[in-house]
Tab-separated table of C-alpha atoms and ligand atoms in Angstrom:
chain	number	residue	atom	x	y	z
A	1269	MET	CA	-5.851	65.909	-47.339
A	1270	PRO	CA	-8.925	67.876	-48.335
A	1271	VAL	CA	-10.707	70.318	-45.887
A	1272	VAL	CA	-14.080	70.035	-46.342
A	1273	PHE	CA	-14.987	73.136	-44.909
A	1274	THR	CA	-13.833	75.703	-42.206
A	1275	GLY	CA	-16.166	78.156	-40.386
A	1276	PHE	CA	-16.285	81.772	-40.075
A	1277	HIS	CA	-15.804	83.763	-36.893
A	1278	ARG	CA	-19.171	85.148	-34.970
A	1279	LYS	CA	-18.954	86.373	-31.548
A	1280	ARG	CA	-20.729	83.890	-29.320
A	1281	GLU	CA	-24.004	85.884	-28.502
A	1282	ASP	CA	-24.494	85.993	-32.663
A	1283	ARG	CA	-24.446	82.014	-32.989
A	1284	ALA	CA	-27.462	80.924	-35.198
A	1285	VAL	CA	-27.124	77.397	-33.699
A	1286	ALA	CA	-28.569	76.462	-30.579
A	1287	ASP	CA	-26.688	74.056	-28.173
A	1288	LEU	CA	-26.628	70.873	-29.558
A	1289	GLY	CA	-26.161	69.142	-26.150
A	1290	ASN	CA	-30.058	70.019	-25.650
A	1291	PRO	CA	-31.809	66.965	-26.772
A	1292	ARG	CA	-34.597	69.037	-28.294
A	1293	ASN	CA	-31.987	70.511	-30.701
A	1294	THR	CA	-30.627	67.455	-31.416
A	1295	ILE	CA	-33.930	66.041	-32.649
A	1296	GLU	CA	-34.791	69.310	-34.703
A	1297	ILE	CA	-31.317	69.129	-36.779
A	1298	ILE	CA	-31.670	65.485	-37.489
A	1299	GLN	CA	-35.302	65.779	-38.493
A	1300	ARG	CA	-34.595	68.637	-40.638
A	1301	HIS	CA	-31.751	66.989	-42.342
A	1302	ALA	CA	-33.757	63.460	-42.405
A	1303	PHE	CA	-30.594	61.748	-40.984
A	1304	VAL	CA	-30.663	58.248	-40.588
A	1305	PHE	CA	-28.152	56.831	-37.941
A	1306	GLN	CA	-25.866	54.462	-39.113
A	1307	LYS	CA	-25.074	51.303	-36.550
A	1308	LYS	CA	-22.074	50.430	-38.505
A	1309	PHE	CA	-20.246	53.759	-37.383
A	1310	GLY	CA	-20.933	53.442	-33.902
A	1311	GLN	CA	-23.426	56.644	-33.926
A	1312	ASN	CA	-24.443	57.300	-30.494
A	1313	PHE	CA	-24.518	61.512	-30.241
A	1314	LEU	CA	-24.150	62.766	-26.637
A	1315	ILE	CA	-27.261	64.971	-25.436
A	1316	ASP	CA	-26.254	65.940	-21.876
A	1317	THR	CA	-24.955	69.102	-21.391
A	1318	HIS	CA	-23.347	67.972	-18.081
A	1319	VAL	CA	-21.125	65.516	-19.334
A	1320	LEU	CA	-20.052	67.526	-22.454
A	1321	GLY	CA	-18.662	70.464	-20.013
A	1322	LYS	CA	-17.185	67.626	-17.830
A	1323	ILE	CA	-15.190	66.141	-21.019
A	1324	ILE	CA	-14.084	69.707	-21.815
A	1325	ARG	CA	-12.756	70.784	-18.289
A	1326	ALA	CA	-11.115	66.989	-18.129
A	1327	ALA	CA	-9.236	67.713	-20.979
A	1328	GLY	CA	-7.943	71.244	-19.793
A	1329	ILE	CA	-8.377	73.167	-23.240
A	1330	THR	CA	-7.164	76.341	-23.663
A	1331	GLU	CA	-7.070	78.561	-26.422
A	1332	ARG	CA	-3.309	77.682	-27.143
A	1333	ASP	CA	-4.617	74.201	-27.775
A	1334	PHE	CA	-5.022	72.495	-31.108
A	1335	VAL	CA	-7.562	69.898	-30.611
A	1336	LEU	CA	-8.270	66.675	-32.970
A	1337	GLU	CA	-11.466	65.295	-32.701
A	1338	ILE	CA	-12.414	61.741	-33.861
A	1339	GLY	CA	-15.645	61.772	-34.958
A	1340	PRO	CA	-17.852	65.274	-34.720
A	1341	GLY	CA	-21.251	63.447	-35.614
A	1342	ILE	CA	-23.724	66.711	-35.616
A	1343	GLY	CA	-20.915	68.728	-34.058
A	1344	THR	CA	-22.044	68.819	-30.503
A	1345	MET	CA	-18.744	68.453	-28.707
A	1346	THR	CA	-17.141	70.026	-31.365
A	1347	GLN	CA	-19.193	73.579	-30.553
A	1348	TYR	CA	-17.843	73.154	-27.096
A	1349	LEU	CA	-14.508	72.595	-28.145
A	1350	ALA	CA	-14.376	75.202	-30.533
A	1351	GLU	CA	-15.648	77.502	-27.977
A	1352	ALA	CA	-12.161	76.693	-25.624
A	1353	ALA	CA	-9.774	75.812	-28.426
A	1354	GLY	CA	-7.135	77.684	-30.718
A	1355	HIS	CA	-8.118	75.476	-33.358
A	1356	VAL	CA	-10.158	72.353	-33.657
A	1357	CYS	CA	-9.747	69.590	-36.620
A	1358	ALA	CA	-12.739	67.609	-36.355
A	1359	VAL	CA	-12.355	63.854	-38.689
A	1360	GLU	CA	-16.187	62.403	-39.904
A	1361	ILE	CA	-16.161	59.365	-41.701
A	1362	ASP	CA	-19.968	59.611	-42.658
A	1363	ARG	CA	-20.666	62.018	-45.665
A	1364	ASN	CA	-24.070	62.429	-44.833
A	1365	LEU	CA	-23.097	64.289	-41.709
A	1366	ILE	CA	-20.942	66.915	-43.542
A	1367	PRO	CA	-24.036	69.618	-44.885
A	1368	ILE	CA	-25.427	69.300	-40.930
A	1369	LEU	CA	-21.545	69.971	-39.467
A	1370	GLU	CA	-21.331	72.801	-42.447
A	1371	GLU	CA	-24.728	74.519	-40.606
A	1372	THR	CA	-23.810	73.508	-37.049
A	1373	LEU	CA	-20.161	74.622	-37.064
A	1374	ALA	CA	-21.162	77.746	-39.533
A	1375	ASP	CA	-20.327	80.199	-36.627
A	1376	TYR	CA	-16.831	79.089	-36.101
A	1377	GLY	CA	-13.436	80.208	-37.830
A	1378	ASN	CA	-11.356	78.062	-35.755
A	1379	VAL	CA	-12.789	74.653	-36.844
A	1380	SER	CA	-12.034	72.638	-40.112
A	1381	VAL	CA	-13.548	69.457	-40.808
A	1382	LEU	CA	-12.263	66.497	-42.625
A	1383	ASN	CA	-14.730	63.790	-44.522
A	1384	GLU	CA	-12.117	60.663	-43.781
A	1385	ASP	CA	-11.904	57.502	-42.097
A	1386	ILE	CA	-9.422	58.466	-39.315
A	1387	LEU	CA	-7.646	55.170	-39.304
A	1388	LYS	CA	-6.200	56.212	-42.686
A	1389	VAL	CA	-5.356	59.890	-41.641
A	1390	ASP	CA	-1.482	60.393	-41.023
A	1391	VAL	CA	-2.376	62.188	-37.324
A	1392	ALA	CA	1.870	62.942	-37.062
A	1393	ALA	CA	1.526	64.797	-40.598
A	1394	LEU	CA	-1.456	66.526	-39.283
A	1395	ALA	CA	0.348	67.481	-35.838
A	1396	ARG	CA	3.490	68.863	-38.181
A	1397	GLU	CA	1.382	70.631	-40.796
A	1398	LYS	CA	-1.074	72.207	-38.242
A	1399	ASN	CA	0.354	72.861	-35.094
A	1400	GLY	CA	4.340	73.074	-36.056
A	1401	GLY	CA	4.860	69.132	-34.784
A	1402	ARG	CA	3.798	70.253	-31.102
A	1403	PRO	CA	1.633	68.107	-29.167
A	1404	ILE	CA	-2.257	68.080	-29.728
A	1405	LYS	CA	-4.876	67.066	-27.508
A	1406	VAL	CA	-7.224	64.446	-28.855
A	1407	VAL	CA	-10.777	64.622	-27.264
A	1408	ALA	CA	-13.670	62.582	-28.564
A	1409	ASN	CA	-16.703	60.381	-28.055
A	1410	LEU	CA	-15.518	57.630	-29.681
A	1411	PRO	CA	-17.135	55.211	-32.420
A	1412	TYR	CA	-16.631	52.213	-30.006
A	1413	TYR	CA	-15.979	49.548	-32.706
A	1414	ILE	CA	-12.171	50.791	-33.290
A	1415	THR	CA	-11.618	52.435	-29.809
A	1416	THR	CA	-8.633	50.351	-29.361
A	1417	PRO	CA	-6.862	50.721	-33.518
A	1418	ILE	CA	-7.370	54.662	-32.558
A	1419	ILE	CA	-5.659	54.941	-29.372
A	1420	MET	CA	-2.980	52.412	-30.077
A	1421	GLY	CA	-2.464	53.732	-33.752
A	1422	LEU	CA	-1.744	57.483	-31.942
A	1423	PHE	CA	0.614	56.072	-29.688
A	1424	GLU	CA	2.398	53.467	-31.729
A	1425	ASN	CA	2.859	55.902	-34.802
A	1426	HIS	CA	4.353	58.331	-32.171
A	1427	VAL	CA	2.057	61.282	-33.153
A	1428	PRO	CA	2.633	64.205	-30.373
A	1429	VAL	CA	0.014	64.016	-28.406
A	1430	GLU	CA	-0.241	65.475	-24.633
A	1431	SER	CA	-3.421	63.781	-23.767
A	1432	ILE	CA	-6.267	62.028	-24.822
A	1433	THR	CA	-9.700	62.390	-23.281
A	1434	VAL	CA	-12.313	60.393	-24.892
A	1435	MET	CA	-15.603	58.592	-24.173
A	1436	VAL	CA	-15.223	54.876	-24.346
A	1437	GLN	CA	-17.088	51.447	-23.682
A	1438	LYS	CA	-16.880	51.586	-19.411
A	1439	GLU	CA	-15.710	47.946	-20.182
A	1440	VAL	CA	-12.764	49.385	-22.197
A	1441	ALA	CA	-12.066	52.254	-19.701
A	1442	ASP	CA	-11.800	49.420	-16.590
A	1443	ARG	CA	-8.914	47.495	-19.127
A	1444	MET	CA	-7.074	50.702	-19.472
A	1445	LYS	CA	-6.574	51.868	-16.132
A	1446	SER	CA	-6.513	47.997	-14.345
A	1447	GLY	CA	-3.520	46.620	-12.973
A	1448	PRO	CA	-2.269	43.255	-11.573
A	1449	GLY	CA	-4.561	40.857	-10.059
A	1450	SER	CA	-7.748	42.549	-11.699
A	1451	LYS	CA	-9.786	40.349	-13.698
A	1452	ASP	CA	-9.855	43.346	-16.397
A	1453	TYR	CA	-5.715	43.511	-16.570
A	1454	GLY	CA	-4.309	42.364	-19.779
A	1455	ALA	CA	-2.752	43.647	-22.665
A	1456	LEU	CA	-4.494	46.670	-23.484
A	1457	SER	CA	-3.699	47.755	-19.727
A	1458	LEU	CA	-0.048	47.331	-20.196
A	1459	ALA	CA	0.106	49.109	-23.724
A	1460	VAL	CA	-1.904	51.959	-22.866
A	1461	GLN	CA	0.059	52.315	-19.168
A	1462	TYR	CA	3.525	52.142	-20.799
A	1463	TYR	CA	2.603	55.443	-22.877
A	1464	ALA	CA	0.174	57.257	-20.737
A	1465	GLU	CA	-1.339	57.712	-17.233
A	1466	THR	CA	-4.773	57.080	-16.777
A	1467	TYR	CA	-7.463	59.104	-15.113
A	1468	LEU	CA	-11.364	57.614	-14.958
A	1469	VAL	CA	-13.091	61.164	-15.373
A	1470	ALA	CA	-16.855	59.947	-15.340
A	1471	ASN	CA	-19.225	56.767	-15.757
A	1472	VAL	CA	-21.671	57.786	-18.213
A	1473	PRO	CA	-25.434	56.169	-18.534
A	1474	PRO	CA	-27.044	54.908	-21.623
A	1475	ASN	CA	-29.807	57.739	-21.398
A	1476	CYS	CA	-26.720	60.448	-22.165
A	1477	PHE	CA	-26.870	59.536	-25.671
A	1478	MET	CA	-29.146	59.637	-28.663
A	1479	PRO	CA	-29.860	56.751	-29.519
A	1480	ARG	CA	-29.105	54.907	-26.188
A	1481	PRO	CA	-25.808	52.511	-26.649
A	1482	LYS	CA	-26.411	48.926	-25.109
A	1483	VAL	CA	-23.501	49.080	-23.303
A	1484	GLY	CA	-22.665	51.758	-20.157
A	1485	SER	CA	-19.746	54.471	-21.064
A	1486	ALA	CA	-16.902	56.313	-19.317
A	1487	VAL	CA	-14.564	59.143	-20.018
A	1488	ILE	CA	-11.035	58.405	-19.578
A	1489	ARG	CA	-8.370	60.584	-19.758
A	1490	LEU	CA	-4.949	59.529	-20.784
A	1491	THR	CA	-1.959	62.065	-19.987
A	1492	CYS	CA	0.929	61.121	-22.209
A	1493	HIS	CA	4.322	60.074	-20.651
A	1494	ARG	CA	7.253	62.053	-22.011
A	1495	GLU	CA	9.296	58.929	-21.507
A	1496	PRO	CA	8.269	55.401	-20.771
A	1497	PRO	CA	8.048	54.855	-17.344
A	1498	VAL	CA	10.103	51.580	-18.255
A	1499	LYS	CA	12.969	51.569	-20.694
A	1500	VAL	CA	13.645	48.535	-22.518
A	1501	LYS	CA	16.316	47.318	-24.949
A	1502	ASP	CA	13.894	46.188	-27.489
A	1503	GLU	CA	10.429	47.597	-27.204
A	1504	ARG	CA	9.278	45.155	-30.076
A	1505	LEU	CA	9.769	42.049	-27.669
A	1506	LEU	CA	8.061	44.085	-24.920
A	1507	PHE	CA	4.769	43.783	-26.660
A	1508	GLY	CA	5.215	40.221	-28.421
A	1509	LEU	CA	5.814	39.007	-24.727
A	1510	ILE	CA	2.630	40.893	-23.677
A	1511	ARG	CA	0.464	39.659	-26.353
A	1512	ALA	CA	1.826	36.113	-25.932
A	1513	SER	CA	1.140	36.482	-22.209
A	1514	PHE	CA	-2.251	37.215	-22.170
A	1515	ASN	CA	-3.400	35.276	-25.532
A	1516	GLN	CA	-3.865	32.101	-23.395
A	1517	ARG	CA	-4.058	34.196	-20.068
A	1518	ARG	CA	-5.166	31.018	-17.979
A	1519	LYS	CA	-1.519	29.493	-19.062
A	1520	THR	CA	1.433	30.125	-16.943
A	1521	LEU	CA	4.135	32.354	-18.640
A	1522	GLN	CA	6.263	29.418	-19.253
A	1523	ASN	CA	3.669	27.529	-21.662
A	1524	SER	CA	2.178	30.578	-23.242
A	1525	LEU	CA	5.390	31.983	-24.194
A	1526	SER	CA	7.046	28.823	-25.246
A	1527	HIS	CA	3.798	27.892	-27.326
A	1528	SER	CA	3.754	31.388	-29.149
A	1529	PRO	CA	4.181	31.303	-32.665
A	1530	GLU	CA	5.103	35.061	-32.480
A	1531	LEU	CA	8.070	34.059	-30.336
A	1532	SER	CA	11.135	31.531	-30.661
A	1533	VAL	CA	11.935	30.961	-26.920
A	1534	THR	CA	12.362	27.569	-24.806
A	1535	LYS	CA	10.643	26.820	-21.394
A	1536	GLU	CA	14.389	26.761	-20.248
A	1537	GLU	CA	15.055	30.354	-21.118
A	1538	ILE	CA	11.763	31.459	-19.918
A	1539	ALA	CA	12.663	29.380	-16.647
A	1540	ALA	CA	15.682	30.914	-16.072
A	1541	ALA	CA	14.792	34.490	-16.815
A	1542	LEU	CA	11.759	34.300	-14.234
A	1543	GLU	CA	14.616	32.878	-11.744
A	1544	GLU	CA	16.722	35.864	-12.180
A	1545	LEU	CA	13.850	38.170	-11.496
A	1546	GLY	CA	12.729	36.604	-8.254
A	1547	LEU	CA	9.495	35.082	-9.978
A	1548	SER	CA	7.839	31.655	-9.566
A	1549	PRO	CA	8.468	29.270	-12.521
A	1550	THR	CA	4.415	28.761	-12.302
A	1551	VAL	CA	3.537	32.583	-12.542
A	1552	ARG	CA	0.985	33.503	-14.842
A	1553	GLY	CA	1.117	36.911	-17.026
A	1554	GLU	CA	-1.620	38.664	-15.221
A	1555	ALA	CA	0.319	38.560	-12.321
A	1556	LEU	CA	3.421	40.695	-13.659
A	1557	THR	CA	3.539	44.513	-13.545
A	1558	LEU	CA	4.882	46.314	-16.314
A	1559	GLU	CA	8.238	46.569	-14.700
A	1560	GLN	CA	8.516	42.997	-14.547
A	1561	PHE	CA	7.581	42.491	-18.051
A	1562	ALA	CA	10.037	44.941	-19.220
A	1563	GLY	CA	12.732	42.759	-16.663
A	1564	LEU	CA	11.579	39.596	-18.660
A	1565	ALA	CA	12.260	41.189	-21.921
A	1566	ASP	CA	15.501	42.435	-21.167
A	1567	ARG	CA	16.741	39.272	-19.790
A	1568	LEU	CA	15.408	37.328	-22.955
A	1569	THR	CA	17.116	39.580	-25.294
A	1570	ASP	CA	20.593	39.407	-23.286
A	1571	LYS	CA	20.225	35.597	-23.504
A	1572	LYS	CA	19.772	34.956	-27.012
A	1573	GLY	CA	19.511	38.526	-28.768
A	1574	LEU	CA	15.938	37.292	-29.116
A	1575	ALA	CA	15.013	40.139	-31.013
A	1576	ASP	CA	15.941	38.232	-34.119
A	1577	GLY	CA	13.771	35.598	-33.166
A	1578	LEU	CA	10.417	37.506	-32.985
A	1579	HIS	CA	8.499	36.775	-35.702
A	1580	ILE	CA	5.556	39.654	-36.003
B	1406	SAM	N1	-18.930	63.393	-31.429
B	1406	SAM	C1	-20.047	63.158	-31.368
B	1406	SAM	C2	-21.015	63.178	-30.206
B	1406	SAM	O1	-20.555	63.204	-29.359
B	1406	SAM	O2	-22.465	63.318	-30.154
B	1406	SAM	C3	-20.542	61.594	-32.234
B	1406	SAM	C4	-19.955	60.481	-31.294
B	1406	SAM	S1	-20.476	58.950	-32.091
B	1406	SAM	C5	-20.063	58.150	-30.851
B	1406	SAM	C6	-19.174	58.728	-33.061
B	1406	SAM	C7	-18.787	59.121	-34.388
B	1406	SAM	O3	-17.708	58.684	-35.015
B	1406	SAM	C8	-19.828	59.158	-35.611
B	1406	SAM	O4	-20.213	60.475	-36.119
B	1406	SAM	C9	-19.486	58.278	-36.741
B	1406	SAM	O5	-19.828	58.617	-37.509
B	1406	SAM	C10	-17.849	58.590	-36.281
B	1406	SAM	N2	-17.151	57.625	-37.013
B	1406	SAM	C11	-17.039	56.484	-36.854
B	1406	SAM	N3	-16.060	55.606	-37.713
B	1406	SAM	C12	-15.297	56.474	-38.011
B	1406	SAM	C13	-14.061	56.363	-38.524
B	1406	SAM	N4	-13.526	55.265	-39.248
B	1406	SAM	N5	-13.302	57.760	-38.752
B	1406	SAM	C14	-13.601	59.019	-38.299
B	1406	SAM	N6	-14.977	59.117	-38.003
B	1406	SAM	C15	-15.647	57.782	-37.674
């Protein structure tokens, strides 16, 4: 993976580039480089030093940490991360930002920039090569159009990650941290909570960004579990059940699971498993906890070795 550049180290007081958290400095850089914002890349740059400080503190960055930043933009948060971390690797898709990053990060010897699409980067290999396989910290003001694939990609590819502290759309943060009974509870809540503990750091209004996004934002910290909170015989089946349950969330579990093309399970088998778990035959997926989904998955596995009948 070609590193585009690595800065060189200077003392903080010698830094040539002013704090980009100050909107005036961001405007100056953008105008001087005639940078044009690309909507398709979800480019909304942070221009609030208070929020930046909060993110760095919530992530608990120390000089022992290797930090992966996804989408550094013009390098605003990268500068803050570089001040606190041992090493920062920033992955940016937009090649028009690379000359700007070369300028704004030139003072930092502990930053490397990759001009890549994060969804195509083998982050587990990166952690192995650059951090000896030790857990890394991920910190980002994420491009909102790919929030879920980025986060689920880190989890499902078993990247060694200690924590993920990210700015996301407010509505997505609400979905990640919700439990049964909430309108926001769904497949994303269960998937995220299987892998991590969630903590809402702050809600962030649109005026903290340039340009202003049309939606509210929030910073959420996901602290990865060493072991999942539930143990299941077949993880693939657990996630297949969760997906099928919320694909048609107003239907009863018996209906949504028995009609799912992803699963081959009858209404009778589901009814028997629900009864064994002490759940109503008309219960909906939105009422089940992660533990109950795990119980359901294990009972269905026992009943007919359902893992073989799961078509994903
Ligand atoms: N970190 C900067 C900040 O806070 O000001 C910019 C954040 S902006 C919301 C998202 C950044 O992610 C943009 O710089 C955008 O170009 C970049 N980006 C979008 N899609 C990406 C992808 N697939 N891989 C890597 N970077 C991406």
